Short mmCIF file of C-alpha atoms and ligand atoms in Angstrom, two decimals:
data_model
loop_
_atom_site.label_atom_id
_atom_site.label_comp_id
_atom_site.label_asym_id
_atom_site.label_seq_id
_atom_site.Cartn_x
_atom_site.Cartn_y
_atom_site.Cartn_z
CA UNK A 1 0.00 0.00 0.00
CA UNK A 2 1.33 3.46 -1.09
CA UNK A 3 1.49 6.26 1.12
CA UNK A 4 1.02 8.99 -1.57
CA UNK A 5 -0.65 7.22 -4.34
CA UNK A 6 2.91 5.83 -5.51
CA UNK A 7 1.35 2.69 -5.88
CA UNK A 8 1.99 2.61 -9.65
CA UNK A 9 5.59 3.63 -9.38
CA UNK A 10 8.62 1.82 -10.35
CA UNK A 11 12.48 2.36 -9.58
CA UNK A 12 15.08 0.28 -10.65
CA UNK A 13 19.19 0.96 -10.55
CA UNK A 14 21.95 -0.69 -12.82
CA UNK A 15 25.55 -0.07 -11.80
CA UNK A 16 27.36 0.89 -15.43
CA UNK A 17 30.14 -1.74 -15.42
CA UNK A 18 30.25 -2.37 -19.14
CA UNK A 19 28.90 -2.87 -22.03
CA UNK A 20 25.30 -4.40 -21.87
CA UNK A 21 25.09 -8.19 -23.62
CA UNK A 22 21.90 -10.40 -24.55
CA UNK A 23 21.65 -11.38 -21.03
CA UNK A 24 20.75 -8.10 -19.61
CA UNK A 25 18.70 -7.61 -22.70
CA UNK A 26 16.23 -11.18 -21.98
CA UNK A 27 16.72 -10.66 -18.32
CA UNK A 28 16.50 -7.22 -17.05
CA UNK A 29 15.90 -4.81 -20.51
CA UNK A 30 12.58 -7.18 -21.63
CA UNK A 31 11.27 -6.47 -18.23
CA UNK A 32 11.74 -3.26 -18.18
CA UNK A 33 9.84 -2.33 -21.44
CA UNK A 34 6.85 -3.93 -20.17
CA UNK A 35 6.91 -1.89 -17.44
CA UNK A 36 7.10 1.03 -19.19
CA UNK A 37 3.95 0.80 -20.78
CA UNK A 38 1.41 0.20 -17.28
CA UNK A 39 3.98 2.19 -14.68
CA UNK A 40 5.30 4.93 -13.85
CA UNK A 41 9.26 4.39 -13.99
CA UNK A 42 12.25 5.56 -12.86
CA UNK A 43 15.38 3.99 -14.30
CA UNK A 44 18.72 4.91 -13.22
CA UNK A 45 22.37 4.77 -13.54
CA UNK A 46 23.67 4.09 -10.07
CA UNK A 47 27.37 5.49 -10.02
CA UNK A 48 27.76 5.99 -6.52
CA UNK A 49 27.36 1.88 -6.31
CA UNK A 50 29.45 1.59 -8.80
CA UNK A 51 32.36 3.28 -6.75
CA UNK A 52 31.61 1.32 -3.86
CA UNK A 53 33.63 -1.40 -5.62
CA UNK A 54 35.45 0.40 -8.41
CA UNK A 55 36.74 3.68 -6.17
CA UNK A 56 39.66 2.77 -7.41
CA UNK A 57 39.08 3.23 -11.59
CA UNK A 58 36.49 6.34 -11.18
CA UNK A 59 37.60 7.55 -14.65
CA UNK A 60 35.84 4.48 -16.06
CA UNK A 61 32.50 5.99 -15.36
CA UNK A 62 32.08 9.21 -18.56
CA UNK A 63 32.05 6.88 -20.99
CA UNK A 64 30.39 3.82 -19.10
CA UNK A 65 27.36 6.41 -18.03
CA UNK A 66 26.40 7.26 -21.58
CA UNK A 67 26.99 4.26 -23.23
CA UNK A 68 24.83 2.29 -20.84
CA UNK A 69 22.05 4.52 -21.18
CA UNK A 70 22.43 4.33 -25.06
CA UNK A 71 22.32 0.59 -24.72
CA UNK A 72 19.08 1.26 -22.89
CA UNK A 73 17.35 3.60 -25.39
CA UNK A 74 18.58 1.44 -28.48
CA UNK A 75 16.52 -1.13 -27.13
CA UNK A 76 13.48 0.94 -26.81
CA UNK A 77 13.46 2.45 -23.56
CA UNK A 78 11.51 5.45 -24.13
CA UNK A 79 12.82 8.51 -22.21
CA UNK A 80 9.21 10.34 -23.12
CA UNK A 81 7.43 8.21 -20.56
CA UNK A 82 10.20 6.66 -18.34
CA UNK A 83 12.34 8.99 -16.26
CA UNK A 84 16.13 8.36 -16.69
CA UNK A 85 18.90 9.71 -14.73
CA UNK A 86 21.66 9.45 -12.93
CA UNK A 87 21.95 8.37 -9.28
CA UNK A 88 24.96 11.40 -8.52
CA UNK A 89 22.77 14.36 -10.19
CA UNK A 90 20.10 13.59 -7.54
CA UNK A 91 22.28 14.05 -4.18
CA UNK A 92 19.10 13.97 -2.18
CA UNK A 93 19.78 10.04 -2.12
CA UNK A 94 23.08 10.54 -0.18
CA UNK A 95 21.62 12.60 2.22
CA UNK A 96 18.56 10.23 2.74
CA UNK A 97 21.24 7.50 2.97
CA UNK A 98 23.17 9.39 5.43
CA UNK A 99 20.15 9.56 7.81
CA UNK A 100 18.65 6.59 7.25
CA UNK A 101 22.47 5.49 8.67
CA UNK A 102 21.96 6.94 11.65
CA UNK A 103 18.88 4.61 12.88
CA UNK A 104 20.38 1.39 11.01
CA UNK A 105 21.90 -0.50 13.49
CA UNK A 106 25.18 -2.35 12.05
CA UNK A 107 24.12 -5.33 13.00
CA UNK A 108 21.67 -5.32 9.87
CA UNK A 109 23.70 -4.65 6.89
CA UNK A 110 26.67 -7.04 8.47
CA UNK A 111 24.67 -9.67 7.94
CA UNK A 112 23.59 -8.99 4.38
CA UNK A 113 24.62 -12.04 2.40
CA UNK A 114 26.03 -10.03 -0.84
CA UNK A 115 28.81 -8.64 1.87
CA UNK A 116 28.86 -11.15 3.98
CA UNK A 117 29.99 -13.17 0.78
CA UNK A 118 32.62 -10.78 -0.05
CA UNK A 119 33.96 -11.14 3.04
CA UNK A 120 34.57 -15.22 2.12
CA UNK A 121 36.30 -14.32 -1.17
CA UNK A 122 40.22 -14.42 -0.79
CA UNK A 123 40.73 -10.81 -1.89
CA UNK A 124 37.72 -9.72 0.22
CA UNK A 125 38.46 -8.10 3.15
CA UNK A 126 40.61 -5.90 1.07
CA UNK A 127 37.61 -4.07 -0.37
CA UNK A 128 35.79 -3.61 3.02
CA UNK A 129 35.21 -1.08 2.81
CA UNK A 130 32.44 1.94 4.37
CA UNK A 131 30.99 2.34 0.53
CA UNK A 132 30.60 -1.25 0.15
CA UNK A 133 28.74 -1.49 3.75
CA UNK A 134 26.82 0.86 3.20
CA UNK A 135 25.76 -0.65 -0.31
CA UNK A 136 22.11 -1.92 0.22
CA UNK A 137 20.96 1.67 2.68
CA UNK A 138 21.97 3.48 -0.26
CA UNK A 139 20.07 1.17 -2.65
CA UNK A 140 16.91 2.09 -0.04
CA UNK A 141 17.31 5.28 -0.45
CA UNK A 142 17.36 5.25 -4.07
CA UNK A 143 14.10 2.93 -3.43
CA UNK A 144 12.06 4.84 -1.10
CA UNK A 145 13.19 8.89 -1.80
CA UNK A 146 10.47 8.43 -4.69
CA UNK A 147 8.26 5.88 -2.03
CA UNK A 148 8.32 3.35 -4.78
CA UNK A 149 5.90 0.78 -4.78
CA UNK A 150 7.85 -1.70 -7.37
CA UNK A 151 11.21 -2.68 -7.40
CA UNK A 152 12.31 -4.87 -10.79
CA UNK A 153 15.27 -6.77 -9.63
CA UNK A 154 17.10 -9.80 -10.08
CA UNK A 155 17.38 -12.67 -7.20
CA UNK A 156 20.63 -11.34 -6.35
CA UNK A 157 19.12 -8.47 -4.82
CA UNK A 158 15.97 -9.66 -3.05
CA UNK A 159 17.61 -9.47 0.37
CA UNK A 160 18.18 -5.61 -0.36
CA UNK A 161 14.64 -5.18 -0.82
CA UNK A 162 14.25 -7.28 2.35
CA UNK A 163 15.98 -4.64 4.23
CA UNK A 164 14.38 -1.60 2.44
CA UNK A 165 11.68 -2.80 3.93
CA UNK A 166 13.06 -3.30 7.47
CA UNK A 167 14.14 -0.18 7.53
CA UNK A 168 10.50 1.89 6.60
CA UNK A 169 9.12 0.03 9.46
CA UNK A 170 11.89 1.08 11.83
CA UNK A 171 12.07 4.46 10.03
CA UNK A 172 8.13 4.84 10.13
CA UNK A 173 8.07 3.99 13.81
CA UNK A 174 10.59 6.02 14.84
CA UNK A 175 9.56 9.21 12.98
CA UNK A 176 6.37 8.88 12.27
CA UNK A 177 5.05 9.10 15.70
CA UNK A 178 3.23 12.45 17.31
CA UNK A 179 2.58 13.24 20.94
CA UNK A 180 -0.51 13.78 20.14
CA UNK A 181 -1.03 10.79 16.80
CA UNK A 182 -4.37 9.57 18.05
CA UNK A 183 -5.89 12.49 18.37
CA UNK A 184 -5.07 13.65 14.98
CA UNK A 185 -5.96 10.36 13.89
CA UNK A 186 -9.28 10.42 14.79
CA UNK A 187 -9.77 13.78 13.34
CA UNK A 188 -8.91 12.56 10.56
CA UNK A 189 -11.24 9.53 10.35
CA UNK A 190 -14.32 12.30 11.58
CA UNK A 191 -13.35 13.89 8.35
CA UNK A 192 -13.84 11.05 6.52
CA UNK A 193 -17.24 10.72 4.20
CA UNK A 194 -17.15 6.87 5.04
CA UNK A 195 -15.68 7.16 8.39
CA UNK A 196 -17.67 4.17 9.84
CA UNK A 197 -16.61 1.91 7.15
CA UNK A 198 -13.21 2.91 7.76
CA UNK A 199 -13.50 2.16 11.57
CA UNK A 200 -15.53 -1.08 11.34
CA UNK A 201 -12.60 -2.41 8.97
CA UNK A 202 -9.98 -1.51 11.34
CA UNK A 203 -11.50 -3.41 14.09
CA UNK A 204 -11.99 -6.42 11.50
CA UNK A 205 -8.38 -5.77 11.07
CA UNK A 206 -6.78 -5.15 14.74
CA UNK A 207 -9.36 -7.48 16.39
CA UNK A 208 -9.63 -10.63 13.81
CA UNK A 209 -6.26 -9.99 11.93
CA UNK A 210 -8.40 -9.96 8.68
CA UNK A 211 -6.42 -8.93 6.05
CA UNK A 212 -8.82 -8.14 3.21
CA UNK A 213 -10.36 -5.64 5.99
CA UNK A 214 -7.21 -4.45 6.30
CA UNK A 215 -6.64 -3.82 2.07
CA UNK A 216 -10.11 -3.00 1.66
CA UNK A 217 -9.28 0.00 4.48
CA UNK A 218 -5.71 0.68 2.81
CA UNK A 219 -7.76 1.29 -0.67
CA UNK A 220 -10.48 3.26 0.96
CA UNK A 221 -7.85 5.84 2.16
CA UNK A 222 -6.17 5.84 -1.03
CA UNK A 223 -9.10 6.50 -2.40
CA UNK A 224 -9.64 10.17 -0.82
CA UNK A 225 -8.96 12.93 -2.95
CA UNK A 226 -8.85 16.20 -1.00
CA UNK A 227 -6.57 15.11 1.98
CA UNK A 228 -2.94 16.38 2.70
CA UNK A 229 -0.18 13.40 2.53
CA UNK A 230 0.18 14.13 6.37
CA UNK A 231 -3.30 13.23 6.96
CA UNK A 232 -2.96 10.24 4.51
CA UNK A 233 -0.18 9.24 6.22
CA UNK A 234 -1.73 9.49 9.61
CA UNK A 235 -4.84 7.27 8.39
CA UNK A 236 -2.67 4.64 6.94
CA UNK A 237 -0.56 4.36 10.15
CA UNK A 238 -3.41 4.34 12.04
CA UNK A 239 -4.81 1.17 10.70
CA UNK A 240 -1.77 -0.78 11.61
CA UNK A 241 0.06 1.20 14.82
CA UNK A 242 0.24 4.31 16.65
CA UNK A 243 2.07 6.33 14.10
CA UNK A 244 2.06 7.89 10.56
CA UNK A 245 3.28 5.82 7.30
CA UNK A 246 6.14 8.04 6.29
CA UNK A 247 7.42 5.69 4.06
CA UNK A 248 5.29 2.86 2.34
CA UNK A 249 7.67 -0.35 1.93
CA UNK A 250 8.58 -1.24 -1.13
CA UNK A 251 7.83 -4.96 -2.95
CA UNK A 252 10.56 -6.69 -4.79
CA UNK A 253 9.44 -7.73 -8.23
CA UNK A 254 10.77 -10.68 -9.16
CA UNK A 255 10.42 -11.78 -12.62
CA UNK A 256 10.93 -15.16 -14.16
CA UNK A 257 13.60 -14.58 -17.07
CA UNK A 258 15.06 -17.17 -19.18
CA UNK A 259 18.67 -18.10 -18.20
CA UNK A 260 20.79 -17.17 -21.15
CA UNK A 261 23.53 -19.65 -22.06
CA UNK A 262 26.84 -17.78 -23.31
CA UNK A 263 29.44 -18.76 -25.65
CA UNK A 264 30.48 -21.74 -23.63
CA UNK A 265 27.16 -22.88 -22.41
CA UNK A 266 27.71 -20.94 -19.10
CA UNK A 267 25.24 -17.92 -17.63
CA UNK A 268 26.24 -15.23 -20.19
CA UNK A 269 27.99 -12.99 -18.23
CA UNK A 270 30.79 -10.78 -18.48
CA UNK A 271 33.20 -12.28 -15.78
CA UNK A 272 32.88 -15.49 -18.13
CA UNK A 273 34.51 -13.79 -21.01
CA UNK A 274 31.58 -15.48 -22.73
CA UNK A 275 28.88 -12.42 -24.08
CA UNK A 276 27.52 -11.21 -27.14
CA UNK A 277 26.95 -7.57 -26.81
CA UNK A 278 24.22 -5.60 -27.79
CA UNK A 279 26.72 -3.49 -29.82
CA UNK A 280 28.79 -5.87 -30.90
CA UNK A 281 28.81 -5.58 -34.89
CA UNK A 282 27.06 -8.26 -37.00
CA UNK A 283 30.44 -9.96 -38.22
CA UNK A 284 31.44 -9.98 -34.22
CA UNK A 285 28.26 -11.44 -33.93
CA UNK A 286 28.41 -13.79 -37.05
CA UNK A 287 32.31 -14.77 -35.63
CA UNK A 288 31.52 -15.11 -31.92
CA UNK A 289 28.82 -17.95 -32.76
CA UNK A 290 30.26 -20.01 -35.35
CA UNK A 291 33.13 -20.31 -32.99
CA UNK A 292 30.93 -21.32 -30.49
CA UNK A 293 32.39 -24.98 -29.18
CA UNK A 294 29.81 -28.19 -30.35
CA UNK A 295 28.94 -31.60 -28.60
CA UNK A 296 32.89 -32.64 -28.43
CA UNK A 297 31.23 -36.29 -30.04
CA UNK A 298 30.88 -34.14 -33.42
CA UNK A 299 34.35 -34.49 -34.65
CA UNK A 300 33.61 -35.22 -38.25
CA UNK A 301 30.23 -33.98 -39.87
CA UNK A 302 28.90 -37.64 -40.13
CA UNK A 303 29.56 -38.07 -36.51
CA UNK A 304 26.25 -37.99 -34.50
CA UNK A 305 25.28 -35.84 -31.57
CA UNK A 306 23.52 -35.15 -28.85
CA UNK A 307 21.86 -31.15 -28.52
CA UNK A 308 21.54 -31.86 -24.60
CA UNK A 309 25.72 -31.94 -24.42
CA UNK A 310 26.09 -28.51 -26.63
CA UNK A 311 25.70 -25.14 -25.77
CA UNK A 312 24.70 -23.72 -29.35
CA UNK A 313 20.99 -25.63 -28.06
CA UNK A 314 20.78 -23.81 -25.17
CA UNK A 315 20.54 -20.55 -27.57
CA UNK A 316 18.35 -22.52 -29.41
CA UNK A 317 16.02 -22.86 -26.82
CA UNK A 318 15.92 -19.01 -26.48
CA UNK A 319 15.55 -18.04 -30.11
CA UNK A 320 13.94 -21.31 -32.28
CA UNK A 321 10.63 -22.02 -33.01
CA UNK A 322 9.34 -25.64 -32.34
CA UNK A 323 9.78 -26.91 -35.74
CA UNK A 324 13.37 -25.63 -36.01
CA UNK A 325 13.92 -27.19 -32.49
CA UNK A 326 12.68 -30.57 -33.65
CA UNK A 327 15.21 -30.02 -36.72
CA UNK A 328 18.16 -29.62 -34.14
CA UNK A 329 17.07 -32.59 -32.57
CA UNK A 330 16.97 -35.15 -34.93
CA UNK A 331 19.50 -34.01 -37.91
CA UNK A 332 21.97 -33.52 -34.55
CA UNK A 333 21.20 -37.01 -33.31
CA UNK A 334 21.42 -38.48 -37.04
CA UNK A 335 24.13 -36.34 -38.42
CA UNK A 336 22.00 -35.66 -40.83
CA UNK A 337 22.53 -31.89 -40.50
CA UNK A 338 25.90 -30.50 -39.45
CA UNK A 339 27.02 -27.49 -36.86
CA UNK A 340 27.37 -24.76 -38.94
CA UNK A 341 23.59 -25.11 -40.14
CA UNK A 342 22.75 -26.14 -37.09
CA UNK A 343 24.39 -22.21 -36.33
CA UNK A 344 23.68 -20.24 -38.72
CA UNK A 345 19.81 -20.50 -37.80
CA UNK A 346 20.86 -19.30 -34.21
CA UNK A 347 23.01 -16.38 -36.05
CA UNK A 348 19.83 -15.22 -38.24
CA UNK A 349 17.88 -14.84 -35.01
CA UNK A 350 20.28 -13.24 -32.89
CA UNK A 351 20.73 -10.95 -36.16
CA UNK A 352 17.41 -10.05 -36.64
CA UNK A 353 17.22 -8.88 -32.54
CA UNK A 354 20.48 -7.36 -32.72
CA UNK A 355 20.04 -5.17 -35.80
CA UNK A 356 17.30 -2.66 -35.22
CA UNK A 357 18.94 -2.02 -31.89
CA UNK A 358 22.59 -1.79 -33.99
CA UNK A 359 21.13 0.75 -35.67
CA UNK A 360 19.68 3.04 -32.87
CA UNK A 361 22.91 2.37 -31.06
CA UNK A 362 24.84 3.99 -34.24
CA UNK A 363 22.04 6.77 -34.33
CA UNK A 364 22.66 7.79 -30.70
CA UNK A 365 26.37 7.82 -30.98
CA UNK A 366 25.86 10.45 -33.01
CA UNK A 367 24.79 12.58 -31.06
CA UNK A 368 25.59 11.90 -27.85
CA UNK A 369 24.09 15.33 -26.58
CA UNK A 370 20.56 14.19 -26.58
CA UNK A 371 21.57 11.38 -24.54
CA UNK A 372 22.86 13.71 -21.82
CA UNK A 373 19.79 16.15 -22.70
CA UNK A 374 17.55 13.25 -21.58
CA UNK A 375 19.83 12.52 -18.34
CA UNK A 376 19.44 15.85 -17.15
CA UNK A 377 15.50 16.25 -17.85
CA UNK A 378 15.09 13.19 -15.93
CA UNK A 379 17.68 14.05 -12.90
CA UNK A 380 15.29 17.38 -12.46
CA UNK A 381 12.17 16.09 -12.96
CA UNK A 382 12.72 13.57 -10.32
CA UNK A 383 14.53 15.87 -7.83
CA UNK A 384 11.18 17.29 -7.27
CA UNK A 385 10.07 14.84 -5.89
CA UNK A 386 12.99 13.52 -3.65
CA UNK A 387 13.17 16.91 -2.50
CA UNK A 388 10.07 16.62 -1.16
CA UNK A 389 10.51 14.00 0.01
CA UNK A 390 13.68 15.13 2.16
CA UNK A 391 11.61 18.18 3.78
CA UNK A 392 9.41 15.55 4.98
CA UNK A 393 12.16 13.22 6.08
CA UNK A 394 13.70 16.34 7.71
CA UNK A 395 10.98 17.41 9.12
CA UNK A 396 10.63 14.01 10.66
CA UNK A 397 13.97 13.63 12.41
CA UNK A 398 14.10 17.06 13.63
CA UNK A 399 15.95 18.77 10.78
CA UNK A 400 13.98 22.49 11.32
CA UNK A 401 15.65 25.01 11.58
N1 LIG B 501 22.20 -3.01 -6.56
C1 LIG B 501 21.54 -3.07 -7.83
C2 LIG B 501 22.28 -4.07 -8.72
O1 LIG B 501 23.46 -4.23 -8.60
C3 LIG B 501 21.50 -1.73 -8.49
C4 LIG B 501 20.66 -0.76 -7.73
C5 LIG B 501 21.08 0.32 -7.04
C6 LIG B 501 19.24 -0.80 -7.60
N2 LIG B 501 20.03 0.97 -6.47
C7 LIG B 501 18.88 0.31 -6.80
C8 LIG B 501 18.26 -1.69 -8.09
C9 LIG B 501 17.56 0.57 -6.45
C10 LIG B 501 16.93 -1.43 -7.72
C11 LIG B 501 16.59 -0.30 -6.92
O2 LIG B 501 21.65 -4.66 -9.57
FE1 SF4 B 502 25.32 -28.59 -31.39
FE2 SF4 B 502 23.73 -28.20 -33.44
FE3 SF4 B 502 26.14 -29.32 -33.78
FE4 SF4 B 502 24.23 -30.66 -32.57
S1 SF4 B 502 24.23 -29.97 -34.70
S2 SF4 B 502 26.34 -30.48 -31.90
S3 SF4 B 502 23.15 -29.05 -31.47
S4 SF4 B 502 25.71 -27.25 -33.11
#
């Protein structure tokens, strides 16, 4: 439930450590297009995370900015509807970070597995550092600054969300309590058109623990149209506790992507080596795959093999039909076909997804301006709203002067 009718917003981060390959584009990019089209987004580069493991290459980051965003509007993210920016233009986010530090007790973000992991790596300890700490209460600040309601992430970073929303309870009731909250609250409800609905589905809710009661009331104060936020806020806390919802907490959205196979068979990824890029050109593209390694059994073209033991079928799986998968299948298994027509099926589809975004790729290099034009739009357009946000936040803890 949204505290300021945020319900339909979305905010999502990518750190810009290279060049963006086919497994971003099926897992993340996809995602993110449908989005686009029912929500309200907000998609960012997050440079500051970035530095929390790179601090020591910051130079890296000019061209990696841009070019990440171009990857993201050659693919059809459209900057007219979606807000796009970067994380460092907006420095609202540190200073919500900073504060939210001061209630977050270290305890919590020690035992966050993504550092906790680095910790176990050989060179880890090395690059413990504040930053990297500090990782996941920046990421809910970048999260709840805009009191997103959806958060498009991978698995990876479910337990950040986890503690995003750990921290809006503690935040909420901390700061979000008044000497005098029930008071208000009720004055509130008395203001209310329908404020013995709202009253009878509290008690469903406090004395019977019914949930629906509980939505039904969450949607009933949405609903209002001529309240303040404070007085929102106040109604929506006072469903649950004795103070206001400051922040709503933010849901992890967790959607099921295909696992992209790379070069070798492995995950696509990067740290593999193994990647086709999304502006690679089409000969790189043409090259990578028919170099791609077989079933070892196919030595010789009459040799038969067996699709389950080769990784050029796992990119079949993404990008063939049925009909060309039952091809693969048997002319593998009766070497009645042989690997580089077996490839060059997998090239033509990989092609024909890679070239319209080739092209917008080669448009937006030219003219790089518009791509910092957008950044900049976006940055202000959004720093309305964390601004707001922070008067509130200030406000909250004290911070009026
Ligand atoms: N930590 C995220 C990642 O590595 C990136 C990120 C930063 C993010 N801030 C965010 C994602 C806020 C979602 C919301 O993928
Ligand atoms: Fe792999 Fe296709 Fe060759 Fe079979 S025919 S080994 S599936 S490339």
């Amino acid at each position: 439930m949204s505290v300021d009718g945020t319900e339909n917003r979305v905010v999502s981060g990518m750190r810009p450590t290279g060049a963006l390959h086919l497994g971003h584009y099926h897992g993340v990019l996809t995602n993110w297009l449908r989005l686009q089209q029912e929500y309200e987004c907000f998609f960012f580069i997050a440079d500051w995370h970035a530095l929390t493991s790179n601090y020591e290459s910051p130079g890296e980051l000019h061209t990696a900015v841009p070019q990440m965003v171009i990857d993201w509007l050659a693919v059809g993210i459209d900057p007219g509807s979606t807000r796009l920016f970067v994380q460092s233009r907006v420095p609202e986010h540190a200073e919500l970070a900073l504060l939210l530090g001061m209630m977050t007790p270290l305890s919590w973000l020690e035992r966050v597995p993504s550092y906790k992991d680095m910790l176990e790596q050989p060179e880890g300890p090395a690059l413990a550092n504040y930053g990297f700490l500090g990782y996941p209460l920046l990421q809910t600040a970048d999260i709840i600054i805009y009191k997103a309601k959806h958060v498009p992430i991978g698995e990876d970073q479910r337990a950040h969300v986890e503690l995003a929303r750990e921290l809006v309870r503690r935040f909420n009731d901390l700061y979000g309590r008044e000497p005098d909250f029930e008071e208000q609250a009720r004055a509130c409800v008395e203001r209310l058109e329908q404020a013995r609905l709202y009253m009878e589905l509290r008690t469903a809710w406090q004395e019977q623990g019914k949930t629906d009661a509980l939505q039904q009331a969450q949607l009933l104060v949405k609903a209002q149209r001529n309240i303040s936020s404070t007085d929102r806020q106040r109604l929506l806390g006072y469903l649950q506790g004795n103070h206001r919802m400051l922040f709503p907490e933010p849901e992890a959205l967790l959607t099921e992507t295909p696992r992209i196979p790379g070069l070798d068979g492995r995950k696509m990824s990067k740290s593999y080596g193994n990647t086709i890029l999304l502006r690679d050109t089409a000969d790189a593209v043409q090259e990578k795959l028919c170099k791609m390694p077989t079933d070892p059994a196919r030595v010789r073209r009459s040799d038969p093999g067996e699709p389950e033991k080769c990784p050029v079928w796992g990119l079949h799986k993404v990008y063939s039909d049925a009909e060309v998968r039952q091809w693969v299948q048997e002319g593998c298994r009766a070497a009645s076909i042989g690997c580089l027509d077996c490839k060059r099926k997998v090239v033509d589809r990989v092609q024909e997804t890679l070239t319209p975004i080739r092209q917008r790729r080669a448009e937006l290099e030219e003219d790089v301006d518009v791509v910092w034009k957008i950044l900049n739009e976006g940055a202000e357009a959004v720093r309305e709203i964390a601004s707001d946000t922070m008067q509130e936040v200030r406000r909250a803890m004290g911070l009026q002067y």
